PDB file of C-alpha atoms in Angstrom:
ATOM      1  CA  UNK A   9     -65.599 178.041 -40.080  1.00  0.00           C
ATOM      2  CA  UNK A  10     -62.777 176.821 -42.314  1.00  0.00           C
ATOM      3  CA  UNK A  11     -61.263 173.373 -41.886  1.00  0.00           C
ATOM      4  CA  UNK A  12     -58.041 173.183 -39.859  1.00  0.00           C
ATOM      5  CA  UNK A  13     -54.926 173.016 -42.034  1.00  0.00           C
ATOM      6  CA  UNK A  14     -52.126 170.609 -41.224  1.00  0.00           C
ATOM      7  CA  UNK A  15     -48.711 170.549 -42.885  1.00  0.00           C
ATOM      8  CA  UNK A  16     -46.910 167.268 -43.452  1.00  0.00           C
ATOM      9  CA  UNK A  17     -43.189 167.524 -44.176  1.00  0.00           C
ATOM     10  CA  UNK A  18     -41.885 164.425 -45.926  1.00  0.00           C
ATOM     11  CA  UNK A  19     -43.727 162.473 -48.613  1.00  0.00           C
ATOM     12  CA  UNK A  20     -42.553 159.003 -47.667  1.00  0.00           C
ATOM     13  CA  UNK A  21     -45.049 156.253 -46.944  1.00  0.00           C
ATOM     14  CA  UNK A  22     -45.804 157.375 -43.382  1.00  0.00           C
ATOM     15  CA  UNK A  23     -46.140 161.067 -44.181  1.00  0.00           C
ATOM     16  CA  UNK A  24     -48.371 160.265 -47.142  1.00  0.00           C
ATOM     17  CA  UNK A  25     -50.547 157.951 -45.042  1.00  0.00           C
ATOM     18  CA  UNK A  26     -51.024 160.599 -42.351  1.00  0.00           C
ATOM     19  CA  UNK A  27     -51.863 163.224 -44.977  1.00  0.00           C
ATOM     20  CA  UNK A  28     -54.498 160.964 -46.543  1.00  0.00           C
ATOM     21  CA  UNK A  29     -56.184 159.870 -43.307  1.00  0.00           C
ATOM     22  CA  UNK A  30     -56.288 163.418 -41.890  1.00  0.00           C
ATOM     23  CA  UNK A  31     -57.732 164.748 -45.145  1.00  0.00           C
ATOM     24  CA  UNK A  32     -60.430 162.057 -45.188  1.00  0.00           C
ATOM     25  CA  UNK A  33     -61.532 163.337 -41.786  1.00  0.00           C
ATOM     26  CA  UNK A  34     -62.004 166.867 -43.107  1.00  0.00           C
ATOM     27  CA  UNK A  35     -58.636 168.579 -42.578  1.00  0.00           C
ATOM     28  CA  UNK A  36     -56.980 170.590 -45.301  1.00  0.00           C
ATOM     29  CA  UNK A  37     -53.530 169.016 -45.671  1.00  0.00           C
ATOM     30  CA  UNK A  38     -50.398 170.304 -47.385  1.00  0.00           C
ATOM     31  CA  UNK A  39     -47.949 167.490 -48.178  1.00  0.00           C
ATOM     32  CA  UNK A  40     -44.385 168.735 -48.758  1.00  0.00           C
ATOM     33  CA  UNK A  41     -41.497 167.149 -50.613  1.00  0.00           C
ATOM     34  CA  UNK A  42     -38.248 168.789 -51.641  1.00  0.00           C
ATOM     35  CA  UNK A  43     -38.220 166.590 -54.755  1.00  0.00           C
ATOM     36  CA  UNK A  44     -40.039 168.663 -57.367  1.00  0.00           C
ATOM     37  CA  UNK A  45     -40.314 165.725 -59.757  1.00  0.00           C
ATOM     38  CA  UNK A  46     -42.037 163.714 -57.040  1.00  0.00           C
ATOM     39  CA  UNK A  47     -44.348 166.648 -56.334  1.00  0.00           C
ATOM     40  CA  UNK A  48     -45.285 166.906 -60.023  1.00  0.00           C
ATOM     41  CA  UNK A  49     -45.948 163.157 -60.237  1.00  0.00           C
ATOM     42  CA  UNK A  50     -48.148 163.195 -57.129  1.00  0.00           C
ATOM     43  CA  UNK A  51     -50.104 166.191 -58.386  1.00  0.00           C
ATOM     44  CA  UNK A  52     -50.703 164.585 -61.754  1.00  0.00           C
ATOM     45  CA  UNK A  53     -51.526 161.080 -60.517  1.00  0.00           C
ATOM     46  CA  UNK A  54     -53.143 162.062 -57.176  1.00  0.00           C
ATOM     47  CA  UNK A  55     -51.237 159.297 -55.447  1.00  0.00           C
ATOM     48  CA  UNK A  56     -47.706 158.559 -54.235  1.00  0.00           C
ATOM     49  CA  UNK A  57     -46.905 155.689 -56.563  1.00  0.00           C
ATOM     50  CA  UNK A  58     -43.295 155.463 -55.391  1.00  0.00           C
ATOM     51  CA  UNK A  59     -44.085 155.086 -51.670  1.00  0.00           C
ATOM     52  CA  UNK A  60     -47.754 154.210 -51.226  1.00  0.00           C
ATOM     53  CA  UNK A  61     -49.170 153.063 -54.534  1.00  0.00           C
ATOM     54  CA  UNK A  62     -52.917 152.640 -54.905  1.00  0.00           C
ATOM     55  CA  UNK A  63     -53.906 155.142 -52.205  1.00  0.00           C
ATOM     56  CA  UNK A  64     -55.765 158.008 -53.906  1.00  0.00           C
ATOM     57  CA  UNK A  65     -55.370 161.492 -52.450  1.00  0.00           C
ATOM     58  CA  UNK A  66     -58.576 163.185 -51.266  1.00  0.00           C
ATOM     59  CA  UNK A  67     -59.310 166.553 -52.911  1.00  0.00           C
ATOM     60  CA  UNK A  68     -58.238 168.437 -49.805  1.00  0.00           C
ATOM     61  CA  UNK A  69     -54.625 167.178 -50.005  1.00  0.00           C
ATOM     62  CA  UNK A  70     -52.419 169.698 -51.769  1.00  0.00           C
ATOM     63  CA  UNK A  71     -48.893 168.693 -52.730  1.00  0.00           C
ATOM     64  CA  UNK A  72     -46.131 171.283 -52.624  1.00  0.00           C
ATOM     65  CA  UNK A  73     -42.400 171.874 -52.738  1.00  0.00           C
ATOM     66  CA  UNK A  74     -42.787 175.302 -51.089  1.00  0.00           C
ATOM     67  CA  UNK A  75     -42.095 175.368 -47.367  1.00  0.00           C
ATOM     68  CA  UNK A  76     -43.959 178.684 -47.122  1.00  0.00           C
ATOM     69  CA  UNK A  77     -47.215 176.827 -47.762  1.00  0.00           C
ATOM     70  CA  UNK A  78     -46.459 174.450 -44.889  1.00  0.00           C
ATOM     71  CA  UNK A  79     -45.750 177.431 -42.617  1.00  0.00           C
ATOM     72  CA  UNK A  80     -49.400 178.514 -42.956  1.00  0.00           C
ATOM     73  CA  UNK A  81     -50.577 175.345 -41.179  1.00  0.00           C
ATOM     74  CA  UNK A  82     -51.914 175.143 -37.630  1.00  0.00           C
ATOM     75  CA  UNK A  83     -49.455 172.328 -36.924  1.00  0.00           C
ATOM     76  CA  UNK A  84     -46.629 170.666 -38.835  1.00  0.00           C
ATOM     77  CA  UNK A  85     -45.944 166.927 -38.809  1.00  0.00           C
ATOM     78  CA  UNK A  86     -42.259 166.219 -39.453  1.00  0.00           C
ATOM     79  CA  UNK A  87     -42.262 162.850 -41.231  1.00  0.00           C
ATOM     80  CA  UNK A  88     -38.561 162.781 -42.040  1.00  0.00           C
ATOM     81  CA  UNK A  89     -35.889 160.155 -41.363  1.00  0.00           C
ATOM     82  CA  UNK A  90     -34.404 160.709 -37.915  1.00  0.00           C
ATOM     83  CA  UNK A  91     -30.898 161.254 -39.255  1.00  0.00           C
ATOM     84  CA  UNK A  92     -32.172 164.014 -41.562  1.00  0.00           C
ATOM     85  CA  UNK A  93     -34.257 165.944 -39.020  1.00  0.00           C
ATOM     86  CA  UNK A  94     -31.494 168.142 -37.626  1.00  0.00           C
ATOM     87  CA  UNK A  95     -30.227 169.168 -41.068  1.00  0.00           C
ATOM     88  CA  UNK A  96     -33.742 169.975 -42.264  1.00  0.00           C
ATOM     89  CA  UNK A  97     -34.472 172.201 -39.270  1.00  0.00           C
ATOM     90  CA  UNK A  98     -31.080 173.911 -39.569  1.00  0.00           C
ATOM     91  CA  UNK A  99     -31.578 174.799 -43.230  1.00  0.00           C
ATOM     92  CA  UNK A 100     -35.343 175.148 -43.562  1.00  0.00           C
ATOM     93  CA  UNK A 101     -36.818 175.245 -40.095  1.00  0.00           C
ATOM     94  CA  UNK A 102     -36.788 179.007 -39.627  1.00  0.00           C
ATOM     95  CA  UNK A 103     -39.838 179.244 -41.894  1.00  0.00           C
ATOM     96  CA  UNK A 104     -41.724 177.171 -39.306  1.00  0.00           C
ATOM     97  CA  UNK A 105     -40.939 179.399 -36.326  1.00  0.00           C
ATOM     98  CA  UNK A 106     -43.787 179.427 -33.770  1.00  0.00           C
ATOM     99  CA  UNK A 107     -45.657 176.627 -35.561  1.00  0.00           C
ATOM    100  CA  UNK A 108     -46.443 173.603 -33.355  1.00  0.00           C
ATOM    101  CA  UNK A 109     -44.151 170.784 -34.525  1.00  0.00           C
ATOM    102  CA  UNK A 110     -44.788 167.055 -34.221  1.00  0.00           C
ATOM    103  CA  UNK A 111     -41.864 164.719 -34.929  1.00  0.00           C
ATOM    104  CA  UNK A 112     -43.019 161.443 -36.484  1.00  0.00           C
ATOM    105  CA  UNK A 113     -39.568 159.862 -36.713  1.00  0.00           C
ATOM    106  CA  UNK A 114     -38.159 157.230 -34.360  1.00  0.00           C
ATOM    107  CA  UNK A 115     -34.501 157.117 -33.489  1.00  0.00           C
ATOM    108  CA  UNK A 116     -31.449 158.676 -31.857  1.00  0.00           C
ATOM    109  CA  UNK A 117     -29.343 161.207 -33.730  1.00  0.00           C
ATOM    110  CA  UNK A 118     -25.871 159.848 -34.476  1.00  0.00           C
ATOM    111  CA  UNK A 119     -24.034 163.103 -33.738  1.00  0.00           C
ATOM    112  CA  UNK A 120     -25.906 164.499 -30.737  1.00  0.00           C
ATOM    113  CA  UNK A 121     -27.074 161.145 -29.256  1.00  0.00           C
ATOM    114  CA  UNK A 122     -30.453 162.791 -28.597  1.00  0.00           C
ATOM    115  CA  UNK A 123     -34.001 162.207 -29.776  1.00  0.00           C
ATOM    116  CA  UNK A 124     -36.211 164.422 -31.944  1.00  0.00           C
ATOM    117  CA  UNK A 125     -37.613 166.579 -29.120  1.00  0.00           C
ATOM    118  CA  UNK A 126     -34.161 167.868 -28.163  1.00  0.00           C
ATOM    119  CA  UNK A 127     -33.376 168.604 -31.808  1.00  0.00           C
ATOM    120  CA  UNK A 128     -36.622 170.531 -32.284  1.00  0.00           C
ATOM    121  CA  UNK A 129     -36.115 172.466 -29.035  1.00  0.00           C
ATOM    122  CA  UNK A 130     -32.594 173.464 -30.045  1.00  0.00           C
ATOM    123  CA  UNK A 131     -33.488 174.476 -33.592  1.00  0.00           C
ATOM    124  CA  UNK A 132     -36.775 176.266 -32.844  1.00  0.00           C
ATOM    125  CA  UNK A 133     -37.001 176.989 -29.104  1.00  0.00           C
ATOM    126  CA  UNK A 134     -40.116 179.130 -29.558  1.00  0.00           C
ATOM    127  CA  UNK A 135     -42.158 176.422 -31.260  1.00  0.00           C
ATOM    128  CA  UNK A 136     -44.330 174.013 -29.259  1.00  0.00           C
ATOM    129  CA  UNK A 137     -43.201 170.495 -30.029  1.00  0.00           C
ATOM    130  CA  UNK A 138     -44.369 166.921 -29.548  1.00  0.00           C
ATOM    131  CA  UNK A 139     -43.548 163.400 -30.694  1.00  0.00           C
ATOM    132  CA  UNK A 140     -45.956 160.995 -32.405  1.00  0.00           C
ATOM    133  CA  UNK A 141     -44.973 157.362 -32.009  1.00  0.00           C
ATOM    134  CA  UNK A 142     -46.370 153.886 -31.456  1.00  0.00           C
ATOM    135  CA  UNK A 143     -47.320 150.677 -33.285  1.00  0.00           C
ATOM    136  CA  UNK A 144     -48.313 151.598 -36.839  1.00  0.00           C
ATOM    137  CA  UNK A 145     -47.719 150.759 -40.468  1.00  0.00           C
ATOM    138  CA  UNK A 146     -48.321 153.341 -43.159  1.00  0.00           C
ATOM    139  CA  UNK A 147     -50.416 150.948 -45.244  1.00  0.00           C
ATOM    140  CA  UNK A 148     -52.796 150.307 -42.325  1.00  0.00           C
ATOM    141  CA  UNK A 149     -53.241 154.008 -41.585  1.00  0.00           C
ATOM    142  CA  UNK A 150     -53.811 154.814 -45.255  1.00  0.00           C
ATOM    143  CA  UNK A 151     -56.466 152.071 -45.551  1.00  0.00           C
ATOM    144  CA  UNK A 152     -58.338 153.500 -42.578  1.00  0.00           C
ATOM    145  CA  UNK A 153     -57.627 150.531 -40.324  1.00  0.00           C
ATOM    146  CA  UNK A 154     -57.844 151.230 -36.571  1.00  0.00           C
ATOM    147  CA  UNK A 155     -54.509 152.468 -35.198  1.00  0.00           C
ATOM    148  CA  UNK A 156     -53.599 153.781 -31.731  1.00  0.00           C
ATOM    149  CA  UNK A 157     -50.542 155.963 -31.192  1.00  0.00           C
ATOM    150  CA  UNK A 158     -48.842 157.912 -28.416  1.00  0.00           C
ATOM    151  CA  UNK A 159     -48.595 161.690 -28.589  1.00  0.00           C
ATOM    152  CA  UNK A 160     -45.843 162.806 -26.225  1.00  0.00           C
ATOM    153  CA  UNK A 161     -45.761 166.471 -25.222  1.00  0.00           C
ATOM    154  CA  UNK A 162     -44.387 168.048 -22.061  1.00  0.00           C
ATOM    155  CA  UNK A 163     -46.912 170.913 -22.065  1.00  0.00           C
ATOM    156  CA  UNK A 164     -50.472 169.729 -21.360  1.00  0.00           C
ATOM    157  CA  UNK A 165     -52.103 172.619 -23.203  1.00  0.00           C
ATOM    158  CA  UNK A 166     -50.124 171.994 -26.384  1.00  0.00           C
ATOM    159  CA  UNK A 167     -50.612 168.245 -26.093  1.00  0.00           C
ATOM    160  CA  UNK A 168     -54.387 168.558 -25.736  1.00  0.00           C
ATOM    161  CA  UNK A 169     -54.593 170.869 -28.768  1.00  0.00           C
ATOM    162  CA  UNK A 170     -52.508 168.549 -30.932  1.00  0.00           C
ATOM    163  CA  UNK A 171     -54.398 165.473 -29.736  1.00  0.00           C
ATOM    164  CA  UNK A 172     -57.692 167.018 -30.886  1.00  0.00           C
ATOM    165  CA  UNK A 173     -56.185 168.247 -34.158  1.00  0.00           C
ATOM    166  CA  UNK A 174     -54.552 164.977 -35.251  1.00  0.00           C
ATOM    167  CA  UNK A 175     -56.951 162.335 -33.930  1.00  0.00           C
ATOM    168  CA  UNK A 176     -59.488 160.815 -36.334  1.00  0.00           C
ATOM    169  CA  UNK A 177     -62.120 158.068 -35.929  1.00  0.00           C
ATOM    170  CA  UNK A 178     -59.534 155.473 -37.041  1.00  0.00           C
ATOM    171  CA  UNK A 179     -56.367 157.143 -35.693  1.00  0.00           C
ATOM    172  CA  UNK A 180     -56.662 157.278 -31.903  1.00  0.00           C
ATOM    173  CA  UNK A 181     -54.039 159.250 -29.989  1.00  0.00           C
ATOM    174  CA  UNK A 182     -53.207 158.704 -26.322  1.00  0.00           C
ATOM    175  CA  UNK A 183     -51.378 161.572 -24.659  1.00  0.00           C
ATOM    176  CA  UNK A 184     -48.389 161.473 -22.306  1.00  0.00           C
ATOM    177  CA  UNK A 185     -45.970 164.040 -20.923  1.00  0.00           C
ATOM    178  CA  UNK A 186     -43.201 161.418 -20.724  1.00  0.00           C
ATOM    179  CA  UNK A 187     -41.422 162.478 -23.898  1.00  0.00           C
ATOM    180  CA  UNK A 188     -38.214 160.657 -22.932  1.00  0.00           C
ATOM    181  CA  UNK A 189     -39.984 157.328 -22.512  1.00  0.00           C
ATOM    182  CA  UNK A 190     -42.025 157.676 -25.705  1.00  0.00           C
ATOM    183  CA  UNK A 191     -38.983 158.645 -27.771  1.00  0.00           C
ATOM    184  CA  UNK A 192     -36.758 155.900 -26.441  1.00  0.00           C
ATOM    185  CA  UNK A 193     -39.450 153.249 -26.761  1.00  0.00           C
ATOM    186  CA  UNK A 194     -39.945 154.149 -30.418  1.00  0.00           C
ATOM    187  CA  UNK A 195     -36.230 154.326 -31.110  1.00  0.00           C
ATOM    188  CA  UNK A 196     -35.019 151.235 -29.283  1.00  0.00           C
ATOM    189  CA  UNK A 197     -37.748 148.896 -30.540  1.00  0.00           C
ATOM    190  CA  UNK A 198     -36.308 149.355 -34.055  1.00  0.00           C
ATOM    191  CA  UNK A 199     -32.972 148.006 -32.856  1.00  0.00           C
ATOM    192  CA  UNK A 200     -34.631 144.999 -31.244  1.00  0.00           C
ATOM    193  CA  UNK A 201     -36.694 144.458 -34.410  1.00  0.00           C
ATOM    194  CA  UNK A 202     -33.478 144.132 -36.411  1.00  0.00           C
ATOM    195  CA  UNK A 203     -32.223 141.566 -33.914  1.00  0.00           C
ATOM    196  CA  UNK A 204     -35.529 139.673 -34.110  1.00  0.00           C
ATOM    197  CA  UNK A 205     -35.227 139.669 -37.886  1.00  0.00           C
ATOM    198  CA  UNK A 206     -31.699 138.295 -37.618  1.00  0.00           C
ATOM    199  CA  UNK A 207     -32.975 135.453 -35.451  1.00  0.00           C
ATOM    200  CA  UNK A 208     -35.692 134.536 -37.938  1.00  0.00           C
ATOM    201  CA  UNK A 209     -33.489 135.022 -40.984  1.00  0.00           C
ATOM    202  CA  UNK A 210     -30.884 132.703 -39.476  1.00  0.00           C
ATOM    203  CA  UNK A 211     -33.543 130.041 -38.873  1.00  0.00           C
ATOM    204  CA  UNK A 212     -33.226 130.063 -35.089  1.00  0.00           C
ATOM    205  CA  UNK A 213     -36.966 129.743 -34.542  1.00  0.00           C
ATOM    206  CA  UNK A 214     -39.923 131.362 -32.807  1.00  0.00           C
ATOM    207  CA  UNK A 215     -38.766 130.458 -29.298  1.00  0.00           C
ATOM    208  CA  UNK A 216     -35.485 132.267 -29.884  1.00  0.00           C
ATOM    209  CA  UNK A 217     -37.364 135.297 -31.189  1.00  0.00           C
ATOM    210  CA  UNK A 218     -39.563 135.374 -28.079  1.00  0.00           C
ATOM    211  CA  UNK A 219     -36.483 135.223 -25.852  1.00  0.00           C
ATOM    212  CA  UNK A 220     -34.766 137.945 -27.889  1.00  0.00           C
ATOM    213  CA  UNK A 221     -37.809 140.235 -27.683  1.00  0.00           C
ATOM    214  CA  UNK A 222     -38.091 139.737 -23.930  1.00  0.00           C
ATOM    215  CA  UNK A 223     -34.431 140.407 -23.221  1.00  0.00           C
ATOM    216  CA  UNK A 224     -34.489 143.261 -25.701  1.00  0.00           C
ATOM    217  CA  UNK A 225     -37.410 144.846 -23.888  1.00  0.00           C
ATOM    218  CA  UNK A 226     -35.486 144.588 -20.605  1.00  0.00           C
ATOM    219  CA  UNK A 227     -32.596 146.347 -22.323  1.00  0.00           C
ATOM    220  CA  UNK A 228     -34.904 149.103 -23.614  1.00  0.00           C
ATOM    221  CA  UNK A 229     -36.343 149.664 -20.164  1.00  0.00           C
ATOM    222  CA  UNK A 230     -32.925 149.731 -18.496  1.00  0.00           C
ATOM    223  CA  UNK A 231     -31.685 152.612 -20.645  1.00  0.00           C
ATOM    224  CA  UNK A 232     -34.968 154.512 -20.681  1.00  0.00           C
ATOM    225  CA  UNK A 233     -35.443 154.388 -16.904  1.00  0.00           C
ATOM    226  CA  UNK A 234     -31.850 155.481 -16.372  1.00  0.00           C
ATOM    227  CA  UNK A 235     -32.575 158.548 -18.525  1.00  0.00           C
ATOM    228  CA  UNK A 236     -35.717 159.449 -16.589  1.00  0.00           C
ATOM    229  CA  UNK A 237     -38.520 157.630 -18.404  1.00  0.00           C
ATOM    230  CA  UNK A 238     -41.458 156.101 -16.604  1.00  0.00           C
ATOM    231  CA  UNK A 239     -42.112 152.360 -16.471  1.00  0.00           C
ATOM    232  CA  UNK A 240     -45.715 152.703 -17.659  1.00  0.00           C
ATOM    233  CA  UNK A 241     -44.587 154.479 -20.810  1.00  0.00           C
ATOM    234  CA  UNK A 242     -42.290 151.628 -21.774  1.00  0.00           C
ATOM    235  CA  UNK A 243     -45.080 149.110 -21.189  1.00  0.00           C
ATOM    236  CA  UNK A 244     -47.495 151.146 -23.302  1.00  0.00           C
ATOM    237  CA  UNK A 245     -48.053 151.750 -27.009  1.00  0.00           C
ATOM    238  CA  UNK A 246     -44.778 153.532 -27.669  1.00  0.00           C
ATOM    239  CA  UNK A 247     -42.700 150.792 -26.045  1.00  0.00           C
ATOM    240  CA  UNK A 248     -44.050 147.278 -25.732  1.00  0.00           C
ATOM    241  CA  UNK A 249     -46.842 147.813 -28.251  1.00  0.00           C
ATOM    242  CA  UNK A 250     -44.487 149.011 -30.971  1.00  0.00           C
ATOM    243  CA  UNK A 251     -41.951 146.318 -30.091  1.00  0.00           C
ATOM    244  CA  UNK A 252     -44.496 143.542 -30.610  1.00  0.00           C
ATOM    245  CA  UNK A 253     -45.578 144.914 -33.985  1.00  0.00           C
ATOM    246  CA  UNK A 254     -42.149 145.491 -35.464  1.00  0.00           C
ATOM    247  CA  UNK A 255     -40.641 142.229 -34.233  1.00  0.00           C
ATOM    248  CA  UNK A 256     -43.387 140.062 -35.661  1.00  0.00           C
ATOM    249  CA  UNK A 257     -44.325 141.513 -39.044  1.00  0.00           C
ATOM    250  CA  UNK A 258     -42.525 141.576 -42.379  1.00  0.00           C
ATOM    251  CA  UNK A 259     -44.162 144.961 -43.000  1.00  0.00           C
ATOM    252  CA  UNK A 260     -41.474 146.341 -40.669  1.00  0.00           C
ATOM    253  CA  UNK A 261     -38.456 147.559 -42.613  1.00  0.00           C
ATOM    254  CA  UNK A 262     -36.242 147.006 -39.574  1.00  0.00           C
ATOM    255  CA  UNK A 263     -37.422 143.411 -39.230  1.00  0.00           C
ATOM    256  CA  UNK A 264     -36.939 142.737 -42.961  1.00  0.00           C
ATOM    257  CA  UNK A 265     -33.462 144.249 -42.805  1.00  0.00           C
ATOM    258  CA  UNK A 266     -32.594 141.975 -39.879  1.00  0.00           C
ATOM    259  CA  UNK A 267     -33.922 138.949 -41.755  1.00  0.00           C
ATOM    260  CA  UNK A 268     -31.635 139.810 -44.667  1.00  0.00           C
ATOM    261  CA  UNK A 269     -28.678 140.063 -42.272  1.00  0.00           C
ATOM    262  CA  UNK A 270     -29.561 136.741 -40.681  1.00  0.00           C
ATOM    263  CA  UNK A 271     -30.027 134.988 -44.018  1.00  0.00           C
ATOM    264  CA  UNK A 272     -26.930 136.586 -45.558  1.00  0.00           C
ATOM    265  CA  UNK A 273     -28.911 138.112 -48.430  1.00  0.00           C
ATOM    266  CA  UNK A 274     -28.925 141.616 -49.885  1.00  0.00           C
ATOM    267  CA  UNK A 275     -31.227 144.444 -48.829  1.00  0.00           C
ATOM    268  CA  UNK A 276     -32.378 147.438 -50.878  1.00  0.00           C
ATOM    269  CA  UNK A 277     -30.074 150.315 -49.825  1.00  0.00           C
ATOM    270  CA  UNK A 278     -32.684 152.913 -50.800  1.00  0.00           C
ATOM    271  CA  UNK A 279     -34.985 151.741 -47.983  1.00  0.00           C
ATOM    272  CA  UNK A 280     -34.619 153.758 -44.771  1.00  0.00           C
ATOM    273  CA  UNK A 281     -33.866 151.508 -41.794  1.00  0.00           C
ATOM    274  CA  UNK A 282     -33.962 153.774 -38.736  1.00  0.00           C
ATOM    275  CA  UNK A 283     -32.796 151.034 -36.385  1.00  0.00           C
ATOM    276  CA  UNK A 284     -29.419 150.664 -38.100  1.00  0.00           C
ATOM    277  CA  UNK A 285     -28.271 154.188 -37.269  1.00  0.00           C
ATOM    278  CA  UNK A 286     -30.036 154.091 -33.912  1.00  0.00           C
ATOM    279  CA  UNK A 287     -28.123 150.946 -32.922  1.00  0.00           C
ATOM    280  CA  UNK A 288     -24.838 152.757 -33.537  1.00  0.00           C
ATOM    281  CA  UNK A 289     -25.973 155.864 -31.668  1.00  0.00           C
ATOM    282  CA  UNK A 290     -27.355 153.943 -28.683  1.00  0.00           C
ATOM    283  CA  UNK A 291     -24.287 151.716 -28.533  1.00  0.00           C
ATOM    284  CA  UNK A 292     -22.174 154.868 -28.225  1.00  0.00           C
ATOM    285  CA  UNK A 293     -24.554 156.279 -25.627  1.00  0.00           C
ATOM    286  CA  UNK A 294     -24.388 153.044 -23.613  1.00  0.00           C
ATOM    287  CA  UNK A 295     -20.599 153.231 -23.575  1.00  0.00           C
ATOM    288  CA  UNK A 296     -20.801 156.823 -22.389  1.00  0.00           C
ATOM    289  CA  UNK A 297     -23.158 155.765 -19.581  1.00  0.00           C
ATOM    290  CA  UNK A 298     -21.186 152.580 -18.787  1.00  0.00           C
ATOM    291  CA  UNK A 299     -24.335 150.553 -19.435  1.00  0.00           C
ATOM    292  CA  UNK A 300     -24.332 146.936 -20.612  1.00  0.00           C
ATOM    293  CA  UNK A 301     -26.627 146.589 -23.656  1.00  0.00           C
ATOM    294  CA  UNK A 302     -25.607 143.324 -25.362  1.00  0.00           C
ATOM    295  CA  UNK A 303     -28.397 143.135 -27.966  1.00  0.00           C
ATOM    296  CA  UNK A 304     -27.893 146.718 -29.099  1.00  0.00           C
ATOM    297  CA  UNK A 305     -24.128 146.259 -29.177  1.00  0.00           C
ATOM    298  CA  UNK A 306     -24.521 143.106 -31.281  1.00  0.00           C
ATOM    299  CA  UNK A 307     -26.821 144.834 -33.776  1.00  0.00           C
ATOM    300  CA  UNK A 308     -24.481 147.811 -34.104  1.00  0.00           C
ATOM    301  CA  UNK A 309     -21.543 145.489 -34.783  1.00  0.00           C
ATOM    302  CA  UNK A 310     -23.509 143.455 -37.340  1.00  0.00           C
ATOM    303  CA  UNK A 311     -24.659 146.603 -39.147  1.00  0.00           C
ATOM    304  CA  UNK A 312     -21.089 147.912 -39.284  1.00  0.00           C
ATOM    305  CA  UNK A 313     -19.728 144.572 -40.448  1.00  0.00           C
ATOM    306  CA  UNK A 314     -17.468 144.352 -37.388  1.00  0.00           C
ATOM    307  CA  UNK A 315     -19.022 141.037 -36.365  1.00  0.00           C
ATOM    308  CA  UNK A 316     -20.234 138.057 -38.353  1.00  0.00           C
ATOM    309  CA  UNK A 317     -23.503 136.329 -37.496  1.00  0.00           C
ATOM    310  CA  UNK A 318     -21.962 133.169 -36.070  1.00  0.00           C
ATOM    311  CA  UNK A 319     -19.728 135.113 -33.691  1.00  0.00           C
ATOM    312  CA  UNK A 320     -22.593 137.389 -32.682  1.00  0.00           C
ATOM    313  CA  UNK A 321     -24.824 134.461 -31.765  1.00  0.00           C
ATOM    314  CA  UNK A 322     -22.041 132.723 -29.872  1.00  0.00           C
ATOM    315  CA  UNK A 323     -21.259 135.918 -27.961  1.00  0.00           C
ATOM    316  CA  UNK A 324     -24.847 136.295 -26.799  1.00  0.00           C
ATOM    317  CA  UNK A 325     -25.303 132.630 -25.924  1.00  0.00           C
ATOM    318  CA  UNK A 326     -22.064 132.413 -23.974  1.00  0.00           C
ATOM    319  CA  UNK A 327     -22.852 135.321 -21.639  1.00  0.00           C
ATOM    320  CA  UNK A 328     -22.684 134.390 -17.944  1.00  0.00           C
ATOM    321  CA  UNK A 329     -25.802 132.813 -16.435  1.00  0.00           C
ATOM    322  CA  UNK A 330     -27.639 135.169 -14.078  1.00  0.00           C
ATOM    323  CA  UNK A 331     -30.987 136.015 -12.495  1.00  0.00           C
ATOM    324  CA  UNK A 332     -33.637 137.430 -14.798  1.00  0.00           C
TER     325      UNK A 332
END
């Protein structure tokens, strides 16, 4: 019996890490990038030096720029930036019709104000789809360090199949049918991670970060529950677990970006910071829902340059006293 084949769309650090760890566990993996120069470099060097240097590709990882090769897979992991997912599926997605799709991005689309599951369902309504999210860094996954993630899928049969296909001895997947909660937990924690970074970059201290994380989590839960999520999802891996990781580690791009904002230093514009766009999208969604989300609103204003740090801090600290 031949090994299952998995397609990974997007050769960033996370997509590369998933490709490597799945291949080590015996899968045949096709790793896709639209950048043909990147594909040639990865084929020649057998590593992704630009995104995950030092991690050697197993023999059963093939690198391709042909989407037709990905379409032959039993499942396709979409490891693309959230703001690029809709465009990719609109222009290239037809080749993946009827393939099970797993979105590995975290965020809210700026134009539709929806998460990845809605975008996949609209673009390819005949394809089973799920969302993979939770506390994880690409470097840890690639090194084979133990990692637990949430696989969110509304259909139990599809979810069980994907859980078996993607799980490895070091990558443990927990399944849920609460796609809304899993998506929003993964998206909103990036916004709070930026805010936590701002606090630390501005030198406000660990106590302030703890307070920010706690109030940020309350804000996450308020929006998610309003949109139909379940409380236990927000308190699980895809919510609280991911929040703790990204608010406390400099491996988090969102946290590092927030630190740069707080310290008033520059940040590499080539680095994808999902929480920046998500803050804008969720701020707009909160206005639409008439929902008070002060941390998200502050982050969106800081990212846009509509608010300076001193004013942002003063605005938060001067809010009316109330019950927790």
